[in-house]
Coordinates of C-alpha atoms and ligand atoms in Angstrom, one line a residue:
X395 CA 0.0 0.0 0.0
X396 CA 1.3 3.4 -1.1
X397 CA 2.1 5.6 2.5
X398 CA -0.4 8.9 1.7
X399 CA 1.7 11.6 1.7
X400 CA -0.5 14.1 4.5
X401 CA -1.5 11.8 7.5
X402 CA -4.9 10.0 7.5
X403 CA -5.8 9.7 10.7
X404 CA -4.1 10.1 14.4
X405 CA -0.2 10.5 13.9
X406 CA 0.7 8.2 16.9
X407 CA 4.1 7.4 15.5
X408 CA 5.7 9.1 17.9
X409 CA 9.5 10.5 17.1
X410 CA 12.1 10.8 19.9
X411 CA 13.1 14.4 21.2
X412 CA 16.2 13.9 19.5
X413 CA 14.4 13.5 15.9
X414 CA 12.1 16.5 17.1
X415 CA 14.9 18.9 17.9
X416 CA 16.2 21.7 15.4
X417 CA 19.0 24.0 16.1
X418 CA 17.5 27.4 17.4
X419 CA 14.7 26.1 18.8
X420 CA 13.9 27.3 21.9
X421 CA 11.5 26.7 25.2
X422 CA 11.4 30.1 26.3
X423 CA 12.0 33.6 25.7
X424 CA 13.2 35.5 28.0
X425 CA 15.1 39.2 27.5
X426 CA 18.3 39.4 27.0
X427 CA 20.8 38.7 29.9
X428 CA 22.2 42.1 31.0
X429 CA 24.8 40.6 33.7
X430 CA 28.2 40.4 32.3
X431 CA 29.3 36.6 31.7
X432 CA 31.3 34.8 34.8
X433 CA 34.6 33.7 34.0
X434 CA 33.6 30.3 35.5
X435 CA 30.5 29.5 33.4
X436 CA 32.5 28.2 30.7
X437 CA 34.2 25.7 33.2
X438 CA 30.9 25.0 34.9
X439 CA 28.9 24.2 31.3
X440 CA 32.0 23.0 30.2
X441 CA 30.8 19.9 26.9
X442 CA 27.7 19.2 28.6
X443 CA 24.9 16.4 27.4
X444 CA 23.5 16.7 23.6
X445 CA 20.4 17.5 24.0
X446 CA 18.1 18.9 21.4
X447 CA 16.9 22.2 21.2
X448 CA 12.7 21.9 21.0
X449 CA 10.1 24.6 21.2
X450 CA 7.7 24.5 24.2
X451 CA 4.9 23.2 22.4
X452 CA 6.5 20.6 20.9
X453 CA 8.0 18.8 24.1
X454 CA 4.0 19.6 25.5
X455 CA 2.8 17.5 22.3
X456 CA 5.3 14.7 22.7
X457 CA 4.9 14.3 26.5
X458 CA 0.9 14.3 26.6
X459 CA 0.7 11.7 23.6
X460 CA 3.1 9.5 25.7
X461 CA 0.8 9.8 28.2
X462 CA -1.9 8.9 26.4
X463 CA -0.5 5.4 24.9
X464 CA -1.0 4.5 28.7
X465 CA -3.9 2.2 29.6
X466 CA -5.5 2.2 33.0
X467 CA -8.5 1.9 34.7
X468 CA -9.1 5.2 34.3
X469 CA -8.9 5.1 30.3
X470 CA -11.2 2.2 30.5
X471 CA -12.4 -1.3 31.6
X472 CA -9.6 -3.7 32.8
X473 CA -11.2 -6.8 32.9
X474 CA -7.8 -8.9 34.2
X475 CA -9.5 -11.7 36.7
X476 CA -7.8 -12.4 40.0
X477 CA -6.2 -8.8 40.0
X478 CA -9.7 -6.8 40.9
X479 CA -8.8 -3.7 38.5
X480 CA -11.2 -1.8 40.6
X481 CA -12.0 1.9 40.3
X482 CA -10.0 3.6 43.9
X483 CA -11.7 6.6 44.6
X484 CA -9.5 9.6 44.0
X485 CA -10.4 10.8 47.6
X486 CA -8.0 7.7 48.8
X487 CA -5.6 9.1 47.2
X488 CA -5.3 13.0 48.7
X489 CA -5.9 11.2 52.1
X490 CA -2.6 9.5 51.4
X491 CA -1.1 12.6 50.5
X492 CA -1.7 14.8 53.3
X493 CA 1.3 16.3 54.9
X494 CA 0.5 15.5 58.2
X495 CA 0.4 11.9 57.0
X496 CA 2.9 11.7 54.1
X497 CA 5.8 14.0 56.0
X498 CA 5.5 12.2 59.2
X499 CA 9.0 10.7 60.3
X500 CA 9.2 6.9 60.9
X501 CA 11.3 7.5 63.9
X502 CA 9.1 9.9 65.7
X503 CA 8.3 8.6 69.4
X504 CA 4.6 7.5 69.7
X505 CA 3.7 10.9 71.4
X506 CA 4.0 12.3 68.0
X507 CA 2.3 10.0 65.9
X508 CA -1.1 9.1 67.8
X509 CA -3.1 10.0 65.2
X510 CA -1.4 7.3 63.1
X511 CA -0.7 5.1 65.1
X512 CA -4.9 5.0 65.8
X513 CA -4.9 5.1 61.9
X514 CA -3.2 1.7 61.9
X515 CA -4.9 -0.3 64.8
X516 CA -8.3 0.4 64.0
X517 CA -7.6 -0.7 60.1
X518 CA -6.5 -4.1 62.4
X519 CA -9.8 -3.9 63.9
X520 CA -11.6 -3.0 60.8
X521 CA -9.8 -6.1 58.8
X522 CA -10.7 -8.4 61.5
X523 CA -14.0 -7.7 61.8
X524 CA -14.5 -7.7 58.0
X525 CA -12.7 -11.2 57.6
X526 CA -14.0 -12.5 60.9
X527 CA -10.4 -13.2 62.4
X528 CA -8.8 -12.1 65.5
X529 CA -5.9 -10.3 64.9
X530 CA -4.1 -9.2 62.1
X531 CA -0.4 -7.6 60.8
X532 CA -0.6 -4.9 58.5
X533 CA 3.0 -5.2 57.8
X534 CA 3.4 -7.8 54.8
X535 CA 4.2 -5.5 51.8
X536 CA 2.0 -7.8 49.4
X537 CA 0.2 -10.7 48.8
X538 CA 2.9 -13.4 48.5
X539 CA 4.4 -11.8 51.4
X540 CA 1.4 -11.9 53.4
X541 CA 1.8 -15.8 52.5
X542 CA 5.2 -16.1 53.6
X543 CA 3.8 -14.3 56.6
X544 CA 1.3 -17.1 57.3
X545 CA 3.7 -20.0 56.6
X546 CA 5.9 -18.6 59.4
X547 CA 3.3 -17.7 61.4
X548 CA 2.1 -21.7 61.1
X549 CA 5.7 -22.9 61.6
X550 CA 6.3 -21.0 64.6
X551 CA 2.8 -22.3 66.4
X552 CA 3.7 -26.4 65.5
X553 CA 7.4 -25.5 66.4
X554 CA 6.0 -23.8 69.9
X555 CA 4.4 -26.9 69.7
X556 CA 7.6 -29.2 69.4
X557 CA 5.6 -30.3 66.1
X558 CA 8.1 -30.8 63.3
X559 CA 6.2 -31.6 60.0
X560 CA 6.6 -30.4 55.9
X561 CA 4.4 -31.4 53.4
X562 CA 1.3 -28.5 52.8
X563 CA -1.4 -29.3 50.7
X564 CA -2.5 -26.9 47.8
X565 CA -4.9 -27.5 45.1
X566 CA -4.3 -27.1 41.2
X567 CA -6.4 -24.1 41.2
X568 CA -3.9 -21.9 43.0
X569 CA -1.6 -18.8 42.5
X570 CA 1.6 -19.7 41.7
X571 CA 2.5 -17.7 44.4
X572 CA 1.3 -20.2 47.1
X573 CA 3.5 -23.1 46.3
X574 CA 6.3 -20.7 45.5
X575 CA 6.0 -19.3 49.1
X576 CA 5.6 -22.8 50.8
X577 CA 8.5 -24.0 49.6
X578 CA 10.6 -20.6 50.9
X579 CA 9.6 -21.4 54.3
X580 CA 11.4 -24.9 53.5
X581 CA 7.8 -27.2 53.0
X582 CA 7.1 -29.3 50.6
X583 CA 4.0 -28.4 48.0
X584 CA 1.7 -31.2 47.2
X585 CA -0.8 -30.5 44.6
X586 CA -4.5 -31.7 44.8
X587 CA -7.0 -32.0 41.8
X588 CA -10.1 -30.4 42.1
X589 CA -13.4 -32.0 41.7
X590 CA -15.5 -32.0 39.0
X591 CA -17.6 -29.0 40.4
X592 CA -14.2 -26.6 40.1
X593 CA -13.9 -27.3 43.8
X594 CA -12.0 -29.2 46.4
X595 CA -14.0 -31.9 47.9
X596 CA -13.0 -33.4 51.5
X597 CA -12.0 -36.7 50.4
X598 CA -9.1 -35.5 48.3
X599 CA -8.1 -33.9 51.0
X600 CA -8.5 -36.4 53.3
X601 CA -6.3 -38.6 50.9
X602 CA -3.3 -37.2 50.9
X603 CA -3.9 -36.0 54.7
X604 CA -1.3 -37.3 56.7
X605 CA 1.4 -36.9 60.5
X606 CA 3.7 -34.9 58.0
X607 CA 1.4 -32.3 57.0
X608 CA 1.7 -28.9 58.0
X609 CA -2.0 -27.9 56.6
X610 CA -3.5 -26.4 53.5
X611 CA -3.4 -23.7 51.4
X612 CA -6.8 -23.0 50.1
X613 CA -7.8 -19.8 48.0
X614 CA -11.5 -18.5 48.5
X615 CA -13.1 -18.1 46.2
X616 CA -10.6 -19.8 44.1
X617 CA -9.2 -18.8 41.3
X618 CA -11.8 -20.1 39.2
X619 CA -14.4 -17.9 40.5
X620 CA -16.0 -20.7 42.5
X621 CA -16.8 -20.5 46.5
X622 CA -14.6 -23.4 48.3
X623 CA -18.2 -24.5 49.3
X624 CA -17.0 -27.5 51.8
X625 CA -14.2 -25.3 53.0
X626 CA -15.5 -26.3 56.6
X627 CA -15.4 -29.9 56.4
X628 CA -11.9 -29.4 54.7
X629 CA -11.1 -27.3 57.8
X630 CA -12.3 -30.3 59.9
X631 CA -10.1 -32.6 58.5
X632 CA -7.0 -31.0 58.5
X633 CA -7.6 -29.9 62.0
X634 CA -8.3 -33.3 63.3
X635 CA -5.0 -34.3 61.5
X636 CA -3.0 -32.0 63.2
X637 CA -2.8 -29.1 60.9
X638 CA -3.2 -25.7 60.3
X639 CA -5.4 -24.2 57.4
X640 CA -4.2 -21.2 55.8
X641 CA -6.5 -19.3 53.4
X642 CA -5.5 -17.1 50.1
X643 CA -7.7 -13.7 50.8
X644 CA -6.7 -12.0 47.6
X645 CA -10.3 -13.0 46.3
X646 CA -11.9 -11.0 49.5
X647 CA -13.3 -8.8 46.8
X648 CA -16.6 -10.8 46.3
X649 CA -17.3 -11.7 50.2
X650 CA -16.3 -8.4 52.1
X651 CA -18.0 -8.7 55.4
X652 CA -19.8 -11.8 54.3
X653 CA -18.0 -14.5 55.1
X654 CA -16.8 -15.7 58.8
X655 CA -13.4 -17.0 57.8
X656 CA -12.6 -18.0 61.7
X657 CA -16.2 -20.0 62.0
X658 CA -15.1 -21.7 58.6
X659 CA -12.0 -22.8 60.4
X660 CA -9.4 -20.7 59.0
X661 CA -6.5 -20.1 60.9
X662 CA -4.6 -17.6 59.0
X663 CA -5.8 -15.4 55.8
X664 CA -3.4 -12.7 53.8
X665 CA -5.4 -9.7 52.4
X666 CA -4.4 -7.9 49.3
X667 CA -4.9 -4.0 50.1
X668 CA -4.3 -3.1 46.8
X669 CA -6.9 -5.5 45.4
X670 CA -9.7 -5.2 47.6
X671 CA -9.1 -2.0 49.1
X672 CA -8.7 0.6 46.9
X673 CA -4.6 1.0 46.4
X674 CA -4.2 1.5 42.5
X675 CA -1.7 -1.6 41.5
X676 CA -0.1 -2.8 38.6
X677 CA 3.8 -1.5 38.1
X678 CA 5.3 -3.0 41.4
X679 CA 3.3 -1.7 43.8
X680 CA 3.7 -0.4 46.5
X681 CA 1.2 -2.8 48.0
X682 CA 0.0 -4.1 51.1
X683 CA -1.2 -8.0 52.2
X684 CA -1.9 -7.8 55.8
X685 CA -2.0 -11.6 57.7
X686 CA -5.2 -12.0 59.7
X687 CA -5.2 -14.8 62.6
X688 CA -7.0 -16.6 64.7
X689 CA -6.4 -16.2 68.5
X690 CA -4.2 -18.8 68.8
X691 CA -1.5 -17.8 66.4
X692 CA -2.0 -14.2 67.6
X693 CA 1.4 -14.1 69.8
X694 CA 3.5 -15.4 66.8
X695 CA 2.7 -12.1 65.3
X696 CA 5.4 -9.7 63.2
X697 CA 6.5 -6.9 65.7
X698 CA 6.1 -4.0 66.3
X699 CA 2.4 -4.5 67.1
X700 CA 0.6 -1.5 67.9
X701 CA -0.9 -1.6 71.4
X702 CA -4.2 1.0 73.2
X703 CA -4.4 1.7 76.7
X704 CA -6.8 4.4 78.2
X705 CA -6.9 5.6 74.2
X706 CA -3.0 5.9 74.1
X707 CA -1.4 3.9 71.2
X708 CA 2.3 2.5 71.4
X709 CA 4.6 0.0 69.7
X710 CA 5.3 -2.6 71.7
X711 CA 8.0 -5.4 70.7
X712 CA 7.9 -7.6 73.9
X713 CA 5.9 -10.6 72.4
X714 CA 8.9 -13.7 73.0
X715 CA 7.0 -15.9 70.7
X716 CA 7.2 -13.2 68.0
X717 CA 8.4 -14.4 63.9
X718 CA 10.4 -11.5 64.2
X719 CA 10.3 -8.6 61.3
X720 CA 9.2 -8.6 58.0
X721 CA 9.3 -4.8 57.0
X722 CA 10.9 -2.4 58.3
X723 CA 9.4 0.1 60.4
X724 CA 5.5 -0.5 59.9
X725 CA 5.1 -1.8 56.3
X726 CA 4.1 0.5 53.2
X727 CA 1.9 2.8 55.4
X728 CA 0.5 5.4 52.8
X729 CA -1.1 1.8 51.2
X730 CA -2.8 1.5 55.0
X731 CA -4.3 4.9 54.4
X732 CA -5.7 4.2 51.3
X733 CA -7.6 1.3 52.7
X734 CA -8.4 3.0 55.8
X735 CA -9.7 6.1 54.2
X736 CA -12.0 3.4 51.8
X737 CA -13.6 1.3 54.5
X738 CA -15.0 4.0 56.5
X739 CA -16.2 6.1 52.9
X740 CA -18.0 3.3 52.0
X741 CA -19.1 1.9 55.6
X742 CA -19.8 -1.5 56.6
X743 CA -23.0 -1.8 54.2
X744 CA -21.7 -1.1 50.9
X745 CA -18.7 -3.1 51.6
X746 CA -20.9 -5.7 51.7
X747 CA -23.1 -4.0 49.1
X748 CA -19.6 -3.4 46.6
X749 CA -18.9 -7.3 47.0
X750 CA -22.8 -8.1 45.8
X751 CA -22.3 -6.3 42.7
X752 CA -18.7 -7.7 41.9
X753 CA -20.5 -10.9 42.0
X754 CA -23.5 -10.0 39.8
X755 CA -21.3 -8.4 37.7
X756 CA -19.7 -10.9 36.9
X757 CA -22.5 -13.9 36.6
X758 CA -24.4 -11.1 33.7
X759 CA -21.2 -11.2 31.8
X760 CA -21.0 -15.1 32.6
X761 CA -24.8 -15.7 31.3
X762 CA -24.2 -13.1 28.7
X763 CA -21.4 -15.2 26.8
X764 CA -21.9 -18.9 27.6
X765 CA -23.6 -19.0 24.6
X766 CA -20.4 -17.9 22.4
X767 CA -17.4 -18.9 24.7
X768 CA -17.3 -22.1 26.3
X769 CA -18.2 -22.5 29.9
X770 CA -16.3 -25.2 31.8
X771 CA -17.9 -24.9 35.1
X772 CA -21.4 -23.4 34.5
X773 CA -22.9 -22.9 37.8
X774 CA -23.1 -19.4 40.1
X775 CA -19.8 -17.4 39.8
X776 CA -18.1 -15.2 42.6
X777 CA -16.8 -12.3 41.7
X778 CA -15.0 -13.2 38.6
X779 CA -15.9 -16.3 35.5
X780 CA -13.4 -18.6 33.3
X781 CA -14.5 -19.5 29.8
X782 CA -12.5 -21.2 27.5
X783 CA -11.5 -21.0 23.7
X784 CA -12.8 -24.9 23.1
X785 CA -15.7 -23.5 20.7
X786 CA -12.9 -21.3 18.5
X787 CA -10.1 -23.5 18.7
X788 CA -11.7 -25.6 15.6
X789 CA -11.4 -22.8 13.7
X790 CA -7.4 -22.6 15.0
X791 CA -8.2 -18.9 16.8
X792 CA -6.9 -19.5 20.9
X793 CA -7.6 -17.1 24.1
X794 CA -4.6 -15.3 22.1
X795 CA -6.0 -14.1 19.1
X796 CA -9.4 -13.4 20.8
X797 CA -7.6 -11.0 23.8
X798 CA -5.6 -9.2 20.9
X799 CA -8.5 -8.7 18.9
X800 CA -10.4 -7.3 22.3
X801 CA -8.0 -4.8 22.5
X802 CA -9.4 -3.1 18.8
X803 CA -12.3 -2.4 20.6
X804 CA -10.6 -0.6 23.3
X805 CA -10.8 -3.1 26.3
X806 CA -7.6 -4.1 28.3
X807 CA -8.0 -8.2 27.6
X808 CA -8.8 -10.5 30.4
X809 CA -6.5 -12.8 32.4
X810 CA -5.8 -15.9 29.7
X811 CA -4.2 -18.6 30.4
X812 CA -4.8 -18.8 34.2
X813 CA -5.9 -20.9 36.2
X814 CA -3.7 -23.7 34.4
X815 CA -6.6 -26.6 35.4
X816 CA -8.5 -24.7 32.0
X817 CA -7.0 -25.2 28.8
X818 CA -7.1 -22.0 27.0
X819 CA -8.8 -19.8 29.7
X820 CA -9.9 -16.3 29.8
X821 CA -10.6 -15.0 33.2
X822 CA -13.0 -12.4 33.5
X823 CA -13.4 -10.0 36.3
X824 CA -15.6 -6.7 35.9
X825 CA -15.3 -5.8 39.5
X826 CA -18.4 -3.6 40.6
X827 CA -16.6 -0.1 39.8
X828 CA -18.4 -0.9 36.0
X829 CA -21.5 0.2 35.4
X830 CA -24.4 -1.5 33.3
X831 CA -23.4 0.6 29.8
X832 CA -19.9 -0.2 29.9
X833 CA -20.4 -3.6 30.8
X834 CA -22.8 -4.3 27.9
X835 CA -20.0 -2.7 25.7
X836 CA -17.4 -5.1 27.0
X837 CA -19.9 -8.2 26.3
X838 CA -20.8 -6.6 22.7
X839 CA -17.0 -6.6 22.2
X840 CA -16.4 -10.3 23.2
X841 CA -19.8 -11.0 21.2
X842 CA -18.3 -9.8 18.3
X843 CA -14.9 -11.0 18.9
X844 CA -16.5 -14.9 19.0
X845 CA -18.5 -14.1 15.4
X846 CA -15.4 -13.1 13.7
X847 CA -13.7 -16.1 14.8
X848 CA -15.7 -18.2 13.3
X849 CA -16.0 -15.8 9.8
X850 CA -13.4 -13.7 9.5
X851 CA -10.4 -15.6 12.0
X852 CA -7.7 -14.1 9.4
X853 CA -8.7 -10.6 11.6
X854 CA -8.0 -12.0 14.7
X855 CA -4.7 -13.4 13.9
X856 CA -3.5 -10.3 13.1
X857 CA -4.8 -8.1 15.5
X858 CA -4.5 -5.8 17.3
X859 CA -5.1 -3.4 13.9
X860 CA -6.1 -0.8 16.2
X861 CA -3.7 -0.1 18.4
X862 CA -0.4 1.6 18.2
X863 CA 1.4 -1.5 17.9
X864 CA 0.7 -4.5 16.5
X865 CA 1.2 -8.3 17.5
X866 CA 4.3 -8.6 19.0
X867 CA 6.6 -11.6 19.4
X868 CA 6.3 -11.8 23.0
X869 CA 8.9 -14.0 23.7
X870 CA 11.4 -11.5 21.9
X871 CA 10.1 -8.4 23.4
X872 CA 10.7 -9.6 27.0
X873 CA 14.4 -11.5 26.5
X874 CA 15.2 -8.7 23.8
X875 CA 13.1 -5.6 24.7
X876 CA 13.7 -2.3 22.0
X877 CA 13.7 1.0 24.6
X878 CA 14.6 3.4 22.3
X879 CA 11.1 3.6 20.6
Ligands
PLP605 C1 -2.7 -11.5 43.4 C2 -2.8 -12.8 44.1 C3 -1.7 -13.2 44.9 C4 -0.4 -12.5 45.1 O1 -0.5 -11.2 45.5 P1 0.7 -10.1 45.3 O2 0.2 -8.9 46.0 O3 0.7 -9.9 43.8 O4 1.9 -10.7 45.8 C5 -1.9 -14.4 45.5 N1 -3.0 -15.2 45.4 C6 -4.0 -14.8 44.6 C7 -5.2 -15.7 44.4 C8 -3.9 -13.6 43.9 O5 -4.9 -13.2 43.0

């Protein structure tokens, strides 16, 4: 095709400053210096860097188009199950921001730093209560950390114990993350199929249930979307073996407030702040996964905990059975103020009300596209569902080519190819920060998507079209990635 000599459309090939730059060009204009020259500014400018000379306007254009190739939640829906791409409320935010909060010295003595030190133990108290658990560090600086967290926190209790064990059970629905932090804290991972239902069921966990088993790691809801429905029982079982049953909270999203997790005998949970509650994430964080316990693995705690007499707040490190630290000072605290600032906004009602529509949210889109994208497990969905590309794959068009060509119609694509126990899966989580409109847009885009893999799969091969760039080798762009532009 012959390249039109004027631009058709939006110019989005975007030059470097370097290409921009022309001699003479200048940013600013300013009069004329009337102070003579120092002898030293010659010495002090000396070769100096190359850099291009650009007009203001120019470096305005070049930054604001940059900044416009981004894609966030707030461009648009971000549909990527397990990671709860949630709109956080821009309020969260400036809370974090405030001096008083933001300037405030790590070292300052407790006298000084009441007001945060309150900040911190009633988001405890708030976490507990919303989980159902007794007490809770908000120090782990993520998810996976918060697991580490609760295999230590298990470790110390049997060891307090003189109980020596190191196999943990985990099933084949969960995070990579779980085994990965098991086997830091020295146990062995020992994977467990999950029923038919996209569930565990208490025999296979009675199975492999045995003297050298340190307990189970159980997500809920799993990573399928599915509610651990026999979670109890499971709890039962373990317990009555000797073990400890730690749960994967990074799904709170679709039970805030609704679920008891101590009365369905967990004994240690991680949250993810910046899932569930309202830090933006995505980049590296920062993040937060506070551990919530049960009372009996309370004094194996991280220190410092954060202690209230007569409405005074101190640190306190005197807890002997104590894992020690994992953060220093108090863990990523403007991430706790995010989270604190959202739970009492929103109160305990539309917590509860927030995780109802995450969950209906995502059963509409589940109902709305059974019927073009298989369905492995069709029953009730949590907060998030997992089809499959088993209806397109005839047609030799994967999850791939049907997230690429998702991204022509201006959606971010879902999570593919997790959880691994689906072949082909694309996990879809619409959170309950969408609204009706834009949800319906999202399910006329997949619509759509599934038609033209069946008639025209050519233009999902190639796609995106649309987008600024389009199908890269993957493989090559992460081992041999082009940063010049
Ligand atoms: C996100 C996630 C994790 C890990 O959390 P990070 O904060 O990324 O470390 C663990 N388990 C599940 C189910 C998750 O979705």
């Amino acid at each position: 095709m012959n390249k039109p000599l004027a631009p058709t459309g939006l110019n989005l090939d975007e030059p470097l400053l370097w290409e921009m730059g022309n001699p003479g060009r200048t940013g600013f204009s300013m009069p004329p210096c009337d102070v003579e020259p120092h002898p030293l500014d010659d010495d002090i400018a000396g070769e100096g860097p190359d850099f291009p000379d650009l007009n203001e306007m120019g470096v305005v254009r070049h930054y604001t188009r940059l900044s416009q190739w981004n894609f966030g939640v707030d461009t648009g829906m971000y549909p990527l199950g397990s990671c709860t791409m949630k709109y956080n409320p821009k309020i969260n935010e400036k809370c974090s921001q405030l001096a008083g909060l933001a300037g405030l010295h790590p070292m300052l003595p407790a006298g000084m730093t009441q007001g945060a030190l309150r900040l911190m133990a009633e988001l405890e108290r708030f976490l507990a209560e919303i989980t159902g658990m007794d007490a809770v560090s908000l120090q782990p600086a993520a998810g996976a950390q918060g697991e580490l967290a609760g295999m230590l926190l298990i470790h110390s209790y049997l060891k307090s114990r003189n109980v020596t064990r190191n196999k943990i059970i985990i099933p084949d629905t969960a995070h990579g993350t779980n085994p990965a932090s098991a086997a830091l804290c020295g146990y062995r991972p020992v994977r467990i199929k999950s029923g038919d239902e996209g569930i565990l069921t208490p025999d296979a966990v009675q199975a492999v249930m045995d003297e050298d088993t340190v307990g189970i790691m159980i997500t809920n809801p799993n990573t399928l979307g599915l509610f651990e429905a026999h979670i109890k029982a499971i709890a039962d079982i373990v317990h009555a073996g000797g073990g400890q049953v730690y749960c994967d909270g990074a799904n709170m999203n679709a039970i805030m407030g609704m679920v008891h997790m101590g009365k369905s005998g967990v004994d240690v949970l991680h949250l993810n702040l910046h899932k569930t509650f309202s830090a933006p994430h995505g980049g590296g964080g920062p993040g937060a996964g506070p551990v919530c316990v049960a009372r009996h693995l309370a004094p194996f705690l991280p220190v410092p905990r954060i202690l209230e007499k007569d409405g005074v707040y101190h640190l306190s490190e005197d807890f002997p059975q104590s894992l020690g630290r994992l953060h220093s000072f108090f863990g990523n605290f403007g991430v706790m103020i995010k989270a604190y600032a959202y739970i009492l906004s929103m109160g305990g009602e539309n917590l509860k009300k927030a995780s109802q529509l995450a969950v209906l949210n995502a059963n509409y889109i589940k109902e709305k596209l059974k019927s073009v994208f298989h369905l492995p497990y069709d029953r009730p969905c949590m907060h998030e569902c997992v089809f499959s590309d088993k209806f397109q794959r005839e047609h030799k068009i994967t999850t791939l080519d049907m997230a690429k060509r998702l991204m022509d119609f201006g959606f971010h694509p879902p999570t593919i190819y997790f959880p691994l126990v689906v072949d082909g899966a694309m996990m879809i989580e619409p959170t309950e920060t969408e609204s009706l409109e834009e949800i319906d847009r999202f399910v006329a885009a997949c619509r759509i998507v599934a038609a033209e893999a069946l008639e025209s799969p050519d233009l999902l091969r190639g796609a995106p079209k649309r987008c600024k760039v389009e199908r890269l080798d993957e493989t090559l762009a992460c081992r041999q990635p082009c940063l010049v532009g």
